[in-house]
Amino acid sequence: MAQKTSEKGLAGATAPVVTEPGRVRNVVLVGHSGAGKTTLVEALLAATGTIPRAGTVTDGTTVTDNDPAAVRQQRSVALSCAPLTHRDVKVNLLDTPGYADFVGELRAGLRAADAALFVISAVDGVDEATVGLWEECAAVGMPRAVAITRLDHPRADYEQALQDCQDAFGENVMPTYQPMLGDDGQSIVGLIGLVSLRVLDYSNGYPPREGAAEPQHLNPIADDRNQLIEGIIAESEDETLMDRYIAGELISTAALIPDLHKAVTRGNFYPVIPVCAGTGVGLDALLDGLTDAAPSPLEHELPVVTGVDGSPRPPLTCDPDGPLVAEVVRTTIDRHVGRVSLVRVFSGTLRPDQTLHVSGHGMAGRGHPDHDADERVAHVYTPLGSTLREVGQCVAGDICAITKSGSAETGDTLSGKDDPMLMAPWSMPEPLLPIAVVAKTRSDEDALAKNLGRLVAGDPTLRLERNADTHQLVLWTMGESHADVVLDRLRSGGVELDTEPVKVSLRETFGAAAKGHGRHVKQSGGHGQYAVCDLEIEPLPRGSGFQFVDKVVGGAVPHNYIPSVEKGVRAQLEKGIVAGYPVVDLKVTLTDGKAHSVDSSDAAFQTAGALALREAAGAGQMTLLEPVDEIVVRVPDTYVGAVMSDLSGRRGRPLGTDTEDDGGHSLVRAEVPAIELVRYAVELRALSSGSGTFSRSYVRHEPMPAHLADQVRKEHAVR
């Protein structure tokens, strides 16, 4: 069975307690789906005694399977925290999904972490998506290391995987251990430490037998060790140690470890460790690397803070005695305990029974209104996946969880109520795949609205829009996998819903001047209805809007009924004429009409105005306008031709191509009708092997091709 959320703790597991930031390492695991991130986390937790045995992804029994959607779909779909203790250091492992659709979870993990561990499969190597993740980390200056996994697979090729890493990530990707082969000459049964010159022999299982490297071990690794030492010293800029090395001195492990730590912390040196979750090979080496080489929170630059009104504040320091500033990096709704907030504390100490100020700003465009509120935190927990273990405090640099917050959402700042602050938000990608949802019954509408509010509060990559033109409720997601998970969560919350094709906000307009005569005369006993009006319609330039002009002479239409004609025209413009879309950019002139002293009324002249407009439309060459967006597509240079050809097939007009400074990527700019971009987020990913991204912005509406416009009119007539 998968581990369940509990406030009573986990049998057999003790929550690690930290009092010093220097005894914490926050490491986010990054890599493509299938590389073995979650399996590696399970193995590390079991190796340190944090859990009694490792679970499996296929059975849904891993600690990080903290989302029912993940268990149902047998894949990781959310950020999860799994802390362990090694050599009196608490290591918070942040497991992230490998699918590109869940890049929001990745960026939340980068915000909470101080270093990234890239998990690369020895079977599959490095793909374009993983290169993109490396660039994500480089953009925020994140220190990185590499673990090459799945060494026990029949098709595993460690040397090729290492070469792939060096080709993709640069020459400063260097192994710190050399694999030791078994008697069959293929299986990896041990490691030789290039820094420590120690042999770890796993031929009898985990834990390994450890001993000093013998001459037969040292000769094959001599060149690799020299390159490693030179790389460490060069990136750490330790001139004294360089002089000793050049002089031929044998550099000890004790002398190299501080320089290795400095080189990694600077973000310019990337150690590689072979590791196999199945056999245990390299687990202890990886744990040593995380504690020795990864930076502590004291060494990582902290985000900028201001007052909630934007006023400047001094830079933060990772000081447990400083002002409290923390951030919600993920929000989930648990059916047993309610809202659960995963929190990274950057400054100060978070304690139970403390009143906090919750500040949420900057995400109003995604359905997150600005809010400021004071809330009391009853308990503080250390999360182990979905299991919560109560602790007495969470110091600066550590990660914890709080529950039952009434307003805290992902991205919100938590600070002292007497000194409220606001952290600069992290960059989040724009969701670009829309899905239109509709409740199956009227009784489901309230449940749908409630569950949507919860999802939007916890997922900054999800945007909710009520389209005023199409009257659809549209969820903007990151891709098909993201959309599947969102719909799964809605349905598991008891909401019966359907999806429907997304409609694009078209417009109608007149293609030529026209005249219309509106006559609304009814007499069936009692008070009748009488109104007649004549209109002249003139098309206006795009973006001119609507103009109404009164040119009635002689009182043919009484003055008090002229606004009624305009009101009727405006109402018809909003409803549309030929396809049900708003009519824009025209000038309507009221030239003549008739009224009756008894039977004329406001309602009658509204109806007559609408009738005159519809009659004019019959002779006015009505045109459908479609929105056109400017898109900027970022892809590796090898995909530029394919992207441009695809955009041409979407009726796109190229605007130009720019080469980025990195020399490997290009930006393709084009104007494309929005109707051609409804599923472009999915199709671009398939076209570019997951490496392409794009942004879009509205430019204008322009006439739709006649054959497409006719199709829209026919569909409207059927409805």
C-alpha angles and dihedrals in degrees: 000000000000117000113266130219111262137168091204097070135247120289111245095013126100120204108240111238119212128192100168127055090216089067093060131087119186109197126176117206111223131184147105121295111276095028090112104252097143093042089052092051090052091050092050092049091050093045091056094044093247090128127020095237139357119263126215132239094224092055093043091234101123122119091238093056088099095140122072089214089060092054094046093048095036095231138096111261103164144046113264133185122220115176124196136172124236124172090347092305121118111224115195106203111202109200114202131192116260097215116101090227089071098054088128089066089049093053091048087054091050089052092052096042135075096202139020127225112203111211110207123184115232085214102051104025121196123337132189092263091057090050087054090052090051089054089050089057093043090053091061095038094246116173109238142200132179131229115192106208143183092053091158095062115112091236096044115133111182096180093052092046090051091050090049089053093050092047093049102036105029142260094292090073099103133170117242093190132042117215117242115215127221128236091279089063092232113063118079109233101163150006133237114212111228091197101036098034087220127134121226109199115196096170089114095042135259130000096044132227107250129205145143117289114260124220091262088059097043101053097062093048099045097099094043091049093050091050090048094050092047091049094049094048093045095051094042089048092221101161094179093056090045090056091051091049093049089049088061098253116154104244113223126224091245090057095046101046096069091048091047089052092049093048093050093044091055089059095235102099125059119194120206123215124186110223137170121196092195099055098025093240110157099001093121091042089054092048090051090049093051093051098039103037107026116089121249121231088262089067099047123091111245126226120264117264133200136174115276087259092055095258114150121261132189116268115274124248126201093250122145088208094050128096113299113257121160137154136219105234097176137014126199133174113225118195091222105042102019122223115018118193121198105212134194112203111213100174136011126008127290113216136179119266090027124140112227135188113234115206122186119179141147102037101083090117089065097050096275108121118204112267140175122188143150116237135177118232109215099184140013121211141189106226122221099186103296094344116097121207116190119237134180097238147350115222129206111291096027131104125230142157133240127192141212096023109166099211112009112121134177109291095023122135121233116202142150114297091229093051108028117190139181126220122217106257121245120244115269127189120243115252108238107174112085126204122184115218130192131183113245093224138016090251090058094056095081092047090048092052092048095049093044089055090054094048094048091048091057102037119057090185091063118084125189120207133178102204108218093199101047096026090225127140102230128193113200109210138176097246146314096299091050091048091050091052093047092051090045091054092048093051093045087056089064098263119141106208144155133206126226135188113285113247122217118225102252126179134212127217142165116266094197141013116279144170130227135193119205120194121176110175124155129164119173104145127299121027110003135200123245130169134138127180138168122213135191117206125203124181115234131206117279113284095019094115123201130329127186120196128187114213099157114140131196095020094282087152111034113243094242091059097051092083087051091059090050091048091053091048092049092049091052091047091056093049094046129227114234104017107013097258127123116276114229145177104034141121118225119198122193105214107166146348148150136248138191122225092226110019101042117101144162091262092049094054091045088056092045091051091052092047092051091051092050092049091051089051090061090064099027100083095241113219129201116223122205127199117253121205131198109228130192113203120197114200139148111274092252090067099047095097093048092048094049092048091050093049090051089056088054092058089258124162112215117230098184146291127252128193117225122231092251088070093225105077136056135200114224115198124196144150111240132175109255092231088066092054102057092106099019092114089065097038095049090052091053092045094052101036090252095305101102126093132176144186128207138200132183116255109170147306118265136174116291118229111269097244092053092044090052090052091052091050092050092050090050091049090053091051 
